[in-house]
Every structure is written in C-alpha cells, then in structure tokens.
C-alpha cells in the first residue's frame, strides 16, 4: 500500500506541476492526502475491536462473537472459529507467563536485546541511505546537475513505478530465498549505486557547471538505487534478521 500511495503521489504531483501555473501546483497534491485520512478516520469508528484484544481483556464472549462474525457469519459454534478461539486463548496465556516485567529486561535479557538492537539498527539504516531526502528534495538535488523541476518530478514519478515493481518482486522471491538474502543482496546493490554516484560527482562536480553531462547517469543510478532499496526493504524483508 505504501508503494501504491507513492505511485499516486508521484504522478499527481507531476501532473499538477505541468498543468497548473499557480500555487495549486502544491496545494492540490497536499490537499488530496486529506481525503483518505478523512475516510479512514470516519470508518475506523465502525470497526470492532480485534478478537485478540477482547479476549486479552477478559471480554471472552465479545471476542468469540467478533471472531465468528469475521469468519463464519456469526456462528460461534463453527469448528474453525472454535479452534481459532482456543488458539488465541492459549497464545495469550503463554505470553502472559513469559512477558517482561519491565522495559529494563529489553537490555538485561540477551535475546531480547539482540532483537531490539537489530530492529532499531535495521530501521535506522534504511533512513541513513538517504532515500527520504532523494524523494522529498529531488527537485533541488537534480537541479544541481542541470535537470529541470518538471523533468525531476517526471523521473521521480517513474521512480515510484519502478519501486512498486521491485516491492512486488520482493513478495514473489522472499519466501523462496529467505529474508536475509533479500535484505543483504538489496543493500549490496545500494552500496554499488553509492560508489557510482561518488565517481560521477568526482568527475562532474556540480560547481563546475558540467553536471548536465552526467545527468542521465545520475538518473539511471537513482532508479537502480530505488529498485534495490525497494526490493531489500520491501514488505516484511527489513525484519530479516529477527529470529
């Protein structure tokens, strides 16, 4: 869904920029984002509490009824519903027996600290790649190498299409190869794109006014970076190293 949202945002922004000539260029893309937020805020009031939350808070009958409503048209005696209900109760009981007594156990328990460290470091490494800066500030970044704002937005929109394809590829391959190889291979590809960018910047510094010479090189490398990044950090794969 994140990839689909980025796809819609990229092409909406590009379309508004090329077809509008006033502040509507940025007001419309910004305002459109309010629509799904309003719909979500309105519909969330109609959502029932999850069966697991109800059962965990000793609202057993409500939890069973909700589970039946979701899976068997309200039949609480459905075998699948009963099996799922029992499994949830067993899982919650086990979690309560083994749950941490305080946050300090995240640091004292070796296994818990390993999970905490991996989760935080992997998430931090995603942002350290600079992907957000490239997405949010593509216009001034590409302007340094002689690419116009209109073309920068167009290339960014194309970028969103490639990212969606890469995320889909991740879904198709992650179960076959495993999360760890997907994450590692994607990050190695990211590393290669940074090396290429460093070489291009050394050969064609923006200050010399020769950035346009390597313009397409930067664009292609950016696309390759986005493909490898989206593949590596696609759905679920950034949890690769968690047990």
Coordinates of C-alpha atoms in Angstrom, one line a residue:
X1 CA 0.0 0.0 0.0
X2 CA 2.9 2.3 0.7
X3 CA 4.2 1.8 -2.8
X4 CA 0.8 2.4 -4.3
X5 CA 0.5 5.6 -2.3
X6 CA 3.9 6.8 -3.5
X7 CA 2.9 5.9 -7.1
X8 CA -0.3 8.0 -6.9
X9 CA 1.5 10.9 -5.2
X10 CA 4.4 11.0 -7.7
X11 CA 2.2 11.2 -10.8
X12 CA -0.3 13.5 -9.1
X13 CA 2.5 15.9 -8.3
X14 CA 3.9 15.7 -11.7
X15 CA 0.5 16.3 -13.4
X16 CA -0.3 19.3 -11.2
X17 CA 3.1 20.8 -11.9
X18 CA 2.9 20.5 -15.6
X19 CA -0.8 21.5 -16.0
X20 CA -1.2 24.3 -13.3
X21 CA 0.7 27.5 -13.1
X22 CA -0.1 28.9 -9.6
X23 CA 0.1 27.7 -6.0
X24 CA -2.4 25.0 -6.9
X25 CA 0.6 23.1 -8.1
X26 CA 1.4 22.2 -4.5
X27 CA -1.9 22.8 -2.7
X28 CA -3.8 20.2 -4.7
X29 CA -1.4 17.3 -4.1
X30 CA -1.2 18.3 -0.4
X31 CA -5.0 18.5 -0.1
X32 CA -5.6 15.2 -1.8
X33 CA -3.8 13.5 1.0
X34 CA -6.6 14.6 3.4
X35 CA -9.3 12.6 1.6
X36 CA -8.1 9.1 2.6
X37 CA -7.3 10.3 6.0
X38 CA -10.9 11.6 6.5
X39 CA -12.3 8.4 5.1
X40 CA -10.1 6.3 7.5
X41 CA -11.0 8.5 10.5
X42 CA -14.7 8.1 9.7
X43 CA -14.7 4.3 9.1
X44 CA -12.4 3.4 12.0
X45 CA -15.3 4.3 14.3
X46 CA -17.3 1.5 12.8
X47 CA -14.5 -1.1 13.2
X48 CA -14.9 -3.7 16.0
X49 CA -12.2 -4.3 18.5
X50 CA -10.0 -7.2 17.4
X51 CA -10.9 -10.6 18.9
X52 CA -7.4 -10.9 20.3
X53 CA -7.7 -7.6 22.2
X54 CA -11.1 -8.5 23.6
X55 CA -10.0 -11.9 24.8
X56 CA -6.8 -10.5 26.3
X57 CA -9.0 -8.1 28.3
X58 CA -11.3 -10.8 29.6
X59 CA -14.1 -10.0 27.2
X60 CA -14.4 -13.6 26.1
X61 CA -17.9 -13.6 24.8
X62 CA -17.4 -10.5 22.8
X63 CA -14.1 -11.8 21.4
X64 CA -15.8 -15.1 20.3
X65 CA -18.7 -13.2 18.8
X66 CA -16.4 -10.9 16.8
X67 CA -14.3 -13.8 15.6
X68 CA -17.5 -15.6 14.5
X69 CA -18.7 -12.5 12.7
X70 CA -15.5 -12.2 10.8
X71 CA -15.1 -15.8 9.7
X72 CA -18.4 -17.7 9.9
X73 CA -21.3 -15.2 9.5
X74 CA -21.9 -15.1 13.3
X75 CA -21.9 -18.8 14.0
X76 CA -20.0 -19.2 17.3
X77 CA -20.1 -23.0 17.1
X78 CA -18.2 -23.1 13.8
X79 CA -15.3 -25.6 14.2
X80 CA -12.8 -23.2 12.7
X81 CA -13.9 -20.3 14.9
X82 CA -13.7 -22.5 18.0
X83 CA -10.2 -23.7 17.0
X84 CA -9.0 -20.2 16.4
X85 CA -10.6 -19.0 19.7
X86 CA -8.8 -21.7 21.6
X87 CA -5.5 -21.0 19.9
X88 CA -5.8 -17.3 20.7
X89 CA -6.5 -18.1 24.4
X90 CA -3.5 -20.4 24.5
X91 CA -1.3 -17.9 22.9
X92 CA -2.3 -15.1 25.3
X93 CA -1.8 -17.3 28.3
X94 CA 1.7 -18.2 27.1
X95 CA 2.5 -14.6 26.5
X96 CA 1.4 -13.6 30.0
X97 CA 3.6 -16.2 31.5
X98 CA 6.7 -15.2 29.6
X99 CA 6.1 -11.4 29.3
X100 CA 8.7 -9.0 30.5
X101 CA 8.1 -7.4 33.9
X102 CA 9.6 -4.1 32.9
X103 CA 11.4 -2.3 29.9
X104 CA 14.7 -2.9 31.6
X105 CA 14.5 -6.5 30.6
X106 CA 14.9 -5.4 27.0
X107 CA 18.5 -4.6 27.9
X108 CA 19.2 -7.2 30.5
X109 CA 17.9 -10.2 28.5
X110 CA 20.5 -11.2 25.8
X111 CA 17.9 -12.5 23.4
X112 CA 15.5 -9.5 23.9
X113 CA 18.4 -7.0 23.5
X114 CA 19.5 -8.7 20.2
X115 CA 16.0 -8.3 18.8
X116 CA 15.8 -4.7 20.0
X117 CA 19.3 -3.8 18.5
X118 CA 18.5 -5.5 15.2
X119 CA 15.1 -3.9 14.8
X120 CA 16.4 -0.4 15.6
X121 CA 19.6 -0.6 13.6
X122 CA 17.9 -2.0 10.5
X123 CA 15.2 0.7 10.6
X124 CA 17.9 3.4 11.1
X125 CA 20.0 2.0 8.3
X126 CA 17.0 2.4 5.9
X127 CA 16.9 6.2 6.6
X128 CA 20.7 6.5 6.5
X129 CA 20.6 5.5 2.9
X130 CA 19.1 9.0 2.2
X131 CA 16.1 7.6 0.4
X132 CA 13.8 10.1 2.1
X133 CA 16.0 13.1 1.1
X134 CA 16.0 11.9 -2.5
X135 CA 12.3 11.6 -2.6
X136 CA 11.4 14.8 -0.8
X137 CA 14.1 17.1 -2.3
X138 CA 14.5 15.6 -5.7
X139 CA 13.9 18.9 -7.5
X140 CA 16.8 20.9 -5.8
X141 CA 19.0 17.8 -5.9
X142 CA 18.6 17.2 -9.6
X143 CA 18.8 21.0 -10.3
X144 CA 22.4 20.8 -9.3
X145 CA 23.1 18.6 -12.3
X146 CA 21.2 20.6 -14.7
X147 CA 17.8 18.8 -14.6
X148 CA 14.7 21.0 -14.7
X149 CA 12.0 20.8 -12.0
X150 CA 9.5 19.3 -14.4
X151 CA 11.9 16.6 -15.5
X152 CA 12.9 15.9 -11.9
X153 CA 9.2 15.3 -10.9
X154 CA 8.7 13.1 -14.0
X155 CA 11.7 11.0 -13.2
X156 CA 10.6 10.8 -9.6
X157 CA 7.2 9.6 -10.8
X158 CA 8.8 6.9 -12.9
X159 CA 10.9 6.0 -9.9
X160 CA 7.6 5.2 -8.0
X161 CA 6.6 2.8 -10.7
X162 CA 10.0 1.0 -10.5
X163 CA 9.7 0.9 -6.7
X164 CA 6.3 -0.8 -6.9
X165 CA 7.7 -3.4 -9.3
X166 CA 10.6 -4.0 -7.0
X167 CA 8.3 -4.4 -4.0
X168 CA 6.2 -6.9 -6.0
X169 CA 9.4 -8.8 -6.9
X170 CA 10.3 -8.9 -3.2
X171 CA 6.9 -10.5 -2.4
X172 CA 7.5 -13.1 -5.1
X173 CA 11.0 -14.1 -4.0
X174 CA 11.2 -13.6 -0.3
X175 CA 9.6 -16.9 0.6
X176 CA 11.9 -18.7 -1.9
X177 CA 15.2 -17.2 -0.9
X178 CA 14.5 -16.1 2.7
X179 CA 14.5 -12.6 4.2
X180 CA 18.2 -12.5 5.0
X181 CA 19.5 -12.9 1.4
X182 CA 16.9 -10.4 0.1
X183 CA 18.0 -7.8 2.6
X184 CA 21.7 -8.4 2.1
X185 CA 21.6 -8.5 -1.7
X186 CA 19.5 -5.4 -1.9
X187 CA 21.8 -3.5 0.4
X188 CA 24.9 -4.6 -1.6
X189 CA 23.2 -3.2 -4.7
X190 CA 22.6 0.0 -2.8
X191 CA 26.3 0.2 -2.0
X192 CA 27.3 -0.1 -5.6
X193 CA 25.0 2.7 -6.6
X194 CA 26.6 5.0 -4.0
X195 CA 30.0 4.1 -5.4
X196 CA 28.9 5.0 -8.9
X197 CA 27.4 8.3 -7.6
X198 CA 30.6 9.2 -5.8
X199 CA 32.6 8.6 -9.0
X200 CA 30.2 10.7 -11.1
X201 CA 30.4 13.6 -8.5
X202 CA 34.2 13.4 -8.6
X203 CA 34.3 13.5 -12.4
X204 CA 31.4 16.0 -12.9
X205 CA 31.2 18.3 -9.8
X206 CA 28.0 20.4 -9.8
X207 CA 30.1 23.6 -9.1
X208 CA 31.8 23.2 -12.5
X209 CA 28.5 23.5 -14.4
X210 CA 29.2 20.2 -16.1
X211 CA 26.7 18.3 -14.0
X212 CA 24.4 18.0 -17.0
X213 CA 27.0 15.9 -18.8
X214 CA 26.3 13.1 -16.3
X215 CA 22.6 13.9 -15.8
X216 CA 21.4 10.6 -17.3
X217 CA 24.0 8.8 -15.3
X218 CA 22.6 10.2 -12.1
X219 CA 19.0 9.5 -13.1
X220 CA 19.8 5.8 -14.0
X221 CA 21.8 5.3 -10.8
X222 CA 18.9 6.8 -8.8
X223 CA 16.5 4.4 -10.5
X224 CA 18.8 1.5 -9.7
X225 CA 19.1 2.6 -6.1
X226 CA 15.4 2.9 -5.7
X227 CA 14.9 -0.6 -7.2
X228 CA 17.4 -2.2 -5.0
X229 CA 16.2 -0.3 -1.9
X230 CA 12.6 -1.1 -2.5
X231 CA 13.5 -4.8 -3.1
X232 CA 15.6 -5.0 0.0
X233 CA 13.2 -3.0 2.2
X234 CA 10.0 -4.3 0.7
X235 CA 7.2 -5.9 2.6
X236 CA 8.5 -7.7 5.8
X237 CA 12.0 -8.0 4.5
X238 CA 13.5 -5.4 6.8
X239 CA 12.6 -7.8 9.7
X240 CA 15.0 -10.3 8.0
X241 CA 17.4 -10.7 10.9
X242 CA 14.9 -11.1 13.6
X243 CA 14.5 -14.7 14.9

